[in-house]
CSV table of C-alpha atoms in Angstrom, one decimal:
chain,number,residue,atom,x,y,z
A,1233,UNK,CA,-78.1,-5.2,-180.1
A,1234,UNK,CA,-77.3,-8.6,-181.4
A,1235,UNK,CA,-80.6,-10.4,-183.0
A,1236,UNK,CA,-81.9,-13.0,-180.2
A,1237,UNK,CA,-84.8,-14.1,-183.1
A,1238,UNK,CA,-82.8,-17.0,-185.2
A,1239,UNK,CA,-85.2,-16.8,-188.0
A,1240,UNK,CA,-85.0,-13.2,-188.4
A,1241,UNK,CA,-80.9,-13.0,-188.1
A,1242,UNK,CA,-81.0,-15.7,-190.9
A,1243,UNK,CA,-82.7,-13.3,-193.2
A,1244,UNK,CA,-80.6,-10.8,-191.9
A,1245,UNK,CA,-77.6,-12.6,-192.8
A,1246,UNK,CA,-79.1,-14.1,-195.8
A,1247,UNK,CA,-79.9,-10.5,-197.4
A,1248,UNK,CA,-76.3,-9.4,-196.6
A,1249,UNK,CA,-74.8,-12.1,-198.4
A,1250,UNK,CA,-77.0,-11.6,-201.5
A,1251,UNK,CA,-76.4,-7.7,-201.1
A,1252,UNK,CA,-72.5,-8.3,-201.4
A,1253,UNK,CA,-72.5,-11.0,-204.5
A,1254,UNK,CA,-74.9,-8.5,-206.3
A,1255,UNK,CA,-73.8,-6.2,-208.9
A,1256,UNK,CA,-75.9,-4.0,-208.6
A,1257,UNK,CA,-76.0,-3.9,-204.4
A,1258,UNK,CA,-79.9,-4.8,-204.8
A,1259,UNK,CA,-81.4,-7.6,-202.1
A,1260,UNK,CA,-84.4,-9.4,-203.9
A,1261,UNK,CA,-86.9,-10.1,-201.0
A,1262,UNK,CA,-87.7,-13.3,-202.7
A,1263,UNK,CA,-84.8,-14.7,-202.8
A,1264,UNK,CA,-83.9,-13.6,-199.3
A,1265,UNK,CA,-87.1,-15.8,-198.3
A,1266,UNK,CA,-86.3,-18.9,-200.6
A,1267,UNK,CA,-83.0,-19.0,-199.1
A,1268,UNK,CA,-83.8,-19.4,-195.6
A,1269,UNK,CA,-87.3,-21.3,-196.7
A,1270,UNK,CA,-90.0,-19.2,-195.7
A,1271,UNK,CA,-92.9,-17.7,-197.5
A,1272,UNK,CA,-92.3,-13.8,-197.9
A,1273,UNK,CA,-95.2,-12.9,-195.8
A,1274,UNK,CA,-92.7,-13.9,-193.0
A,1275,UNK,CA,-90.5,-11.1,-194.0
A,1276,UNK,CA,-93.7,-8.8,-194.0
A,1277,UNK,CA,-94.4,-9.6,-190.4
A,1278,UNK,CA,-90.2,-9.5,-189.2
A,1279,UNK,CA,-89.9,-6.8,-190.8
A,1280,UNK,CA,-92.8,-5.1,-192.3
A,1281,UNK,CA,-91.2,-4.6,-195.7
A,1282,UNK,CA,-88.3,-4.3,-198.0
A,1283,UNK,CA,-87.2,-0.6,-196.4
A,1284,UNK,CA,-87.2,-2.5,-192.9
A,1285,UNK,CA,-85.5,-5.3,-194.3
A,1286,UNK,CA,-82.4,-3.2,-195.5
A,1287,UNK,CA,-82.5,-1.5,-192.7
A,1288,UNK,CA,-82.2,-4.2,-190.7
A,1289,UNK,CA,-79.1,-5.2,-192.6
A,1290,UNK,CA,-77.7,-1.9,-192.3
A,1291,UNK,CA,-78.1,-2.1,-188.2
A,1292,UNK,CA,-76.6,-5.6,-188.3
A,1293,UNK,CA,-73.7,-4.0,-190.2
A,1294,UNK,CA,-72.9,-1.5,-187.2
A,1295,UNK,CA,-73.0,-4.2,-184.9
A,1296,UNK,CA,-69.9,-5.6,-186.7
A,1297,UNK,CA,-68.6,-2.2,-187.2
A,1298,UNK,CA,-68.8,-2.2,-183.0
A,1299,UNK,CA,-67.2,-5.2,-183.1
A,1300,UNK,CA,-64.0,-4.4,-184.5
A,1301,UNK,CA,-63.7,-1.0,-183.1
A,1302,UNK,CA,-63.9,-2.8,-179.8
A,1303,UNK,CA,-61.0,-5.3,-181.0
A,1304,UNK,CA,-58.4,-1.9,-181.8
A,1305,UNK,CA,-56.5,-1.3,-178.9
A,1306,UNK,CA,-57.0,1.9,-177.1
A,1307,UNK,CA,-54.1,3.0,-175.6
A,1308,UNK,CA,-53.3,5.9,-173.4
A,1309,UNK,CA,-52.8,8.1,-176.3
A,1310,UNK,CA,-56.3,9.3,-177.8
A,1311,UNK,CA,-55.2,11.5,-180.7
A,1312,UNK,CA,-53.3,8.0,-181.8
A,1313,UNK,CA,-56.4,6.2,-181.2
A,1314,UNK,CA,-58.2,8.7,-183.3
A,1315,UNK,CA,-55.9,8.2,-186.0
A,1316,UNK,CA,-56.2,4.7,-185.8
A,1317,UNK,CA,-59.6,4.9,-185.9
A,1318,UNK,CA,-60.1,6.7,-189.1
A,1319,UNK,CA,-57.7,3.9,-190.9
A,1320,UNK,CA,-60.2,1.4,-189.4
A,1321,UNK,CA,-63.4,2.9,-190.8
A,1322,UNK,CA,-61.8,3.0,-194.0
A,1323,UNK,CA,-60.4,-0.7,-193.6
A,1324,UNK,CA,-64.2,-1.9,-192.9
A,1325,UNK,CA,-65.4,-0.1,-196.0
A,1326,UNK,CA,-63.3,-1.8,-198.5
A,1327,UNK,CA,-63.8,-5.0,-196.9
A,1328,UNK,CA,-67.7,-4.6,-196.9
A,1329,UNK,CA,-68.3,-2.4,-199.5
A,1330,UNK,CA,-71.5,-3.5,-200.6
A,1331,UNK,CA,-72.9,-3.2,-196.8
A,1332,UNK,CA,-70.7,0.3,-196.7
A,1333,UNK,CA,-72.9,2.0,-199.3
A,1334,UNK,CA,-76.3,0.7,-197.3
A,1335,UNK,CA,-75.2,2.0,-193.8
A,1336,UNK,CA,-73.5,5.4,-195.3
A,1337,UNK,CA,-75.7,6.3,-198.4
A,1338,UNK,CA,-78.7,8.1,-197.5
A,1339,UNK,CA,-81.9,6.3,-198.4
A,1340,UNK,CA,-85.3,8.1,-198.8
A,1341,UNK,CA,-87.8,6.7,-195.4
A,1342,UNK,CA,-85.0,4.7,-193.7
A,1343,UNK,CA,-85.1,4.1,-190.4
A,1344,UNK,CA,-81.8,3.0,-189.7
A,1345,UNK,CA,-79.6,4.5,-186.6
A,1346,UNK,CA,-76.2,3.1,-188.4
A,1347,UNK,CA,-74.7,6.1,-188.7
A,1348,UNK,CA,-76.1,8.0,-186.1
A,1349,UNK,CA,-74.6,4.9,-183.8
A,1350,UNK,CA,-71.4,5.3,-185.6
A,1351,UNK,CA,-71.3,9.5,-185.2
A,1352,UNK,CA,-71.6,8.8,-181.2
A,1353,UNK,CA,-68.9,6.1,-180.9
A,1354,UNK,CA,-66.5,9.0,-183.0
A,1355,UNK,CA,-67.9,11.5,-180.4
A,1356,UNK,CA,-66.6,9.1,-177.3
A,1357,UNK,CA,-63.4,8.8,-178.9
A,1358,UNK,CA,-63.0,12.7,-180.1
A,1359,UNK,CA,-64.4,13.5,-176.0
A,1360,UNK,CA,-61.1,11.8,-174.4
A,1361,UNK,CA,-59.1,13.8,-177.1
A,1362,UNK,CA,-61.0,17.1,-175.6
A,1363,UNK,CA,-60.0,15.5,-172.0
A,1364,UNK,CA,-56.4,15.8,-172.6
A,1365,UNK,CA,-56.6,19.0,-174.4
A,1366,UNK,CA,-55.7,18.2,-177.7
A,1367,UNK,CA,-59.2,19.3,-179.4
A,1368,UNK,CA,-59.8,23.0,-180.8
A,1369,UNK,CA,-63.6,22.6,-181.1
A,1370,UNK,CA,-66.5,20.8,-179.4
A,1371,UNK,CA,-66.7,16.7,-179.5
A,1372,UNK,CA,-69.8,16.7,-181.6
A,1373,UNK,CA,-68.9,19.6,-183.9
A,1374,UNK,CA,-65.5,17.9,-185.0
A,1375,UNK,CA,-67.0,14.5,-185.0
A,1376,UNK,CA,-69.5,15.7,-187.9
A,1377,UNK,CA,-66.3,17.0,-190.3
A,1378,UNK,CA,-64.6,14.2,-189.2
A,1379,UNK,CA,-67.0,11.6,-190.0
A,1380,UNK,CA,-68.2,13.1,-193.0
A,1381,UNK,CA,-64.7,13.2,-194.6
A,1382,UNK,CA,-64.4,9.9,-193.5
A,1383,UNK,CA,-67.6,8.9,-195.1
A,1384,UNK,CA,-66.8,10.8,-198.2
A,1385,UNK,CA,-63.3,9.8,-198.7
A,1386,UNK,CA,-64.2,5.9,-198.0
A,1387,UNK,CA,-67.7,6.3,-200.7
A,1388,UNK,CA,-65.3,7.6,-203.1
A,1389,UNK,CA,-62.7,4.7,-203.2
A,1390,UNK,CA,-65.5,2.2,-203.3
A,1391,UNK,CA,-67.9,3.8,-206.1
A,1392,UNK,CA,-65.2,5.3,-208.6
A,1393,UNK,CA,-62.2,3.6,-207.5
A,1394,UNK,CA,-60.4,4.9,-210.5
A,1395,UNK,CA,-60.9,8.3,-210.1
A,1396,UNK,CA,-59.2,7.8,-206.6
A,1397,UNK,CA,-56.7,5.6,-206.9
A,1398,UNK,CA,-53.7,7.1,-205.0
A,1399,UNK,CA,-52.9,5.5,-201.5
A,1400,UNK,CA,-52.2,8.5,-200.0
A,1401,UNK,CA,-55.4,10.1,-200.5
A,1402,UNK,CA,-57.4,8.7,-197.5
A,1403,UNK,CA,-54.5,9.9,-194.7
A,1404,UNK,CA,-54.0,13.4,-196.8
A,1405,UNK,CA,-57.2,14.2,-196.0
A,1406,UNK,CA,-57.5,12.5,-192.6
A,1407,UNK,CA,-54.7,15.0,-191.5
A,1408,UNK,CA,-56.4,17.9,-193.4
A,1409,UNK,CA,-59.6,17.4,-191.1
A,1410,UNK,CA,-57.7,16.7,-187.9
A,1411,UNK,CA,-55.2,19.6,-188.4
A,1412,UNK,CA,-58.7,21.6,-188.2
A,1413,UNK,CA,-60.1,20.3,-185.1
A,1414,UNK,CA,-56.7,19.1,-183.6
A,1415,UNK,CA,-54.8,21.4,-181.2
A,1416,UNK,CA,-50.8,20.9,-181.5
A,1417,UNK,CA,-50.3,24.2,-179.6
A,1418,UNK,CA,-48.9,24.4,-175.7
A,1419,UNK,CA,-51.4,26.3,-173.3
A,1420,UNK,CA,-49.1,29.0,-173.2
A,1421,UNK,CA,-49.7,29.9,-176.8
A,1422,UNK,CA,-53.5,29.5,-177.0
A,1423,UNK,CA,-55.2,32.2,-178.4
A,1424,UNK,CA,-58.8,31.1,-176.8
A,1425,UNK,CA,-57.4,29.6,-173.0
A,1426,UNK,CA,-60.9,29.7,-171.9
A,1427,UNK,CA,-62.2,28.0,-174.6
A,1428,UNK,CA,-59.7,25.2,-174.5
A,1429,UNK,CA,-60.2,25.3,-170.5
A,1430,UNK,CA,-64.1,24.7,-171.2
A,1431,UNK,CA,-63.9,22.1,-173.6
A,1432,UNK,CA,-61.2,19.8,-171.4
A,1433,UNK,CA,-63.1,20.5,-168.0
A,1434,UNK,CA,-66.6,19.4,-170.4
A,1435,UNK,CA,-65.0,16.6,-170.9
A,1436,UNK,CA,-63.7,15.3,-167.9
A,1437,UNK,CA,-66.7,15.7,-166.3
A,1438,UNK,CA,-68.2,14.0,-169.1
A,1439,UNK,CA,-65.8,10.9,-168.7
A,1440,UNK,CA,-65.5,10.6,-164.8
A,1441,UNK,CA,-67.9,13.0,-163.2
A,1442,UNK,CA,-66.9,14.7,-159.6
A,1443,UNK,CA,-68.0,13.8,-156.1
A,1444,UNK,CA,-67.2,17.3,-155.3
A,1445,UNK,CA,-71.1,18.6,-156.7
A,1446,UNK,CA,-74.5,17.7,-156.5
A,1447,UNK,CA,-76.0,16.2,-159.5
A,1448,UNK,CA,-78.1,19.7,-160.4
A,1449,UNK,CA,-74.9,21.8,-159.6
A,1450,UNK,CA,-72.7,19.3,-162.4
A,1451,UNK,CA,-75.7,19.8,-164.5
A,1452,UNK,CA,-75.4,23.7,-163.8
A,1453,UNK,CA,-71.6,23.3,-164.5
A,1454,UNK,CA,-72.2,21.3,-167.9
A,1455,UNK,CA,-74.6,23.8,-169.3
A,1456,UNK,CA,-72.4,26.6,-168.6
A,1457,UNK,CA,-69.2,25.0,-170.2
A,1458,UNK,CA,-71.2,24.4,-173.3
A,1459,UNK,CA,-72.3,27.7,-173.9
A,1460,UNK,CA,-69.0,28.4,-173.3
A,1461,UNK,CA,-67.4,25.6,-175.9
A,1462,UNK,CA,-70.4,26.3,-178.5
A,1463,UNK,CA,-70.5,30.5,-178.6
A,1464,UNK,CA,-69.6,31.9,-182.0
């Protein structure tokens, strides 16, 4: 949600910009306040300290990761879009690297929901690739290896950039994961129809629902599908 409080989306915006000129990605809460020209016990009561601070930060940093994930096209082809998407992530980590590390890194007692905003917009995304048939496991399964190779990959060219320097590293390993939770095979050569049936008919029903059931029979239908999609 975008900040509707002008004071506090200053300090927002003022701890981001002092987080990206630092060396050493570290936001001094004093000069956060001096720079918008309020006392810090203002910070205190926006945001009850420094954790909720840089958690702020990292929440206003999704926002703009929203913001250019809703500015890439999606077209009609959602494995392309997925594809795309990866390249995207990465391009929004080396342009905000600083900001990167504080959304992506774990910190002890945060409270952010960054990444657990960013894991459901890959899980959208990786449910119209199950609509179509072109995914071998469930959305939210695939969306954690995906997103954690992402994450990994992208942490990596930003902290020891000279350890992985080649260009080709990020897509080798983008089409690594997806060759894993990807399907390129026909129906007529699937070893697990069912399985594929399940997690396509999961999602549809995810994306446009049915007229044809009442809501408790859908729900009845959903459940069934994923114990279907999820069984070991």
């Amino acid at each position: 949600m975008a900040e509707t409080d002008p004071l506090r989306a200053a300090m927002i915006e003022a701890a981001e910009r002092q987080l990206a000129s630092s060396s050493d990605n570290e936001v001094a809460t004093r000069a956060v306040c001096e720079a918008v020209g309020v006392s810090q016990p203002v910070l205190y009561r926006l945001f009850g300290d420094k954790r909720g601070l840089l958690d702020a930060v990292a929440d206003h940093g999704y926002e703009r990761y929203t913001a250019l994930k809703a500015a890439q096209e999606q077209t009609g082809d959602p494995v392309a879009d997925l594809h795309a998407g990866w390249d995207g992530h990465m391009a929004f980590a080396q342009e905000n690297p600083a900001l990167y590390q504080l959304m992506f890194t774990p910190r002890p007692w945060s409270h952010s929901t960054a990444r657990e905003r960013v894991m459901d917009l890959l899980v959208a995304a990786l449910t119209r690739c199950a609509a179509v048939g072109a995914l071998k496991l469930e959305p939210r399964t695939a969306a954690q290896l995906i997103l954690s190779a992402n994450i990994g990959t992208a942490l990596d060219h930003i902290t020891r950039p000279a350890l992985f320097e080649d260009p080709t590293l990020s897509h080798r390993m983008r089409d690594a994961v997806f060759s894993h939770v990807l399907t390129t095979t026909s129906a007529q050569n699937d070893a697990d129809p069912l399985h594929t049936a399940a997690l396509r008919l999961h999602a549809q029903l995810q994306l446009g629902g049915t007229e044809a059931l009442e809501p408790v029979e859908t729900a009845l239908l959903q459940r069934w599908l994923e114990r279907i999609t999820h069984r070991s």
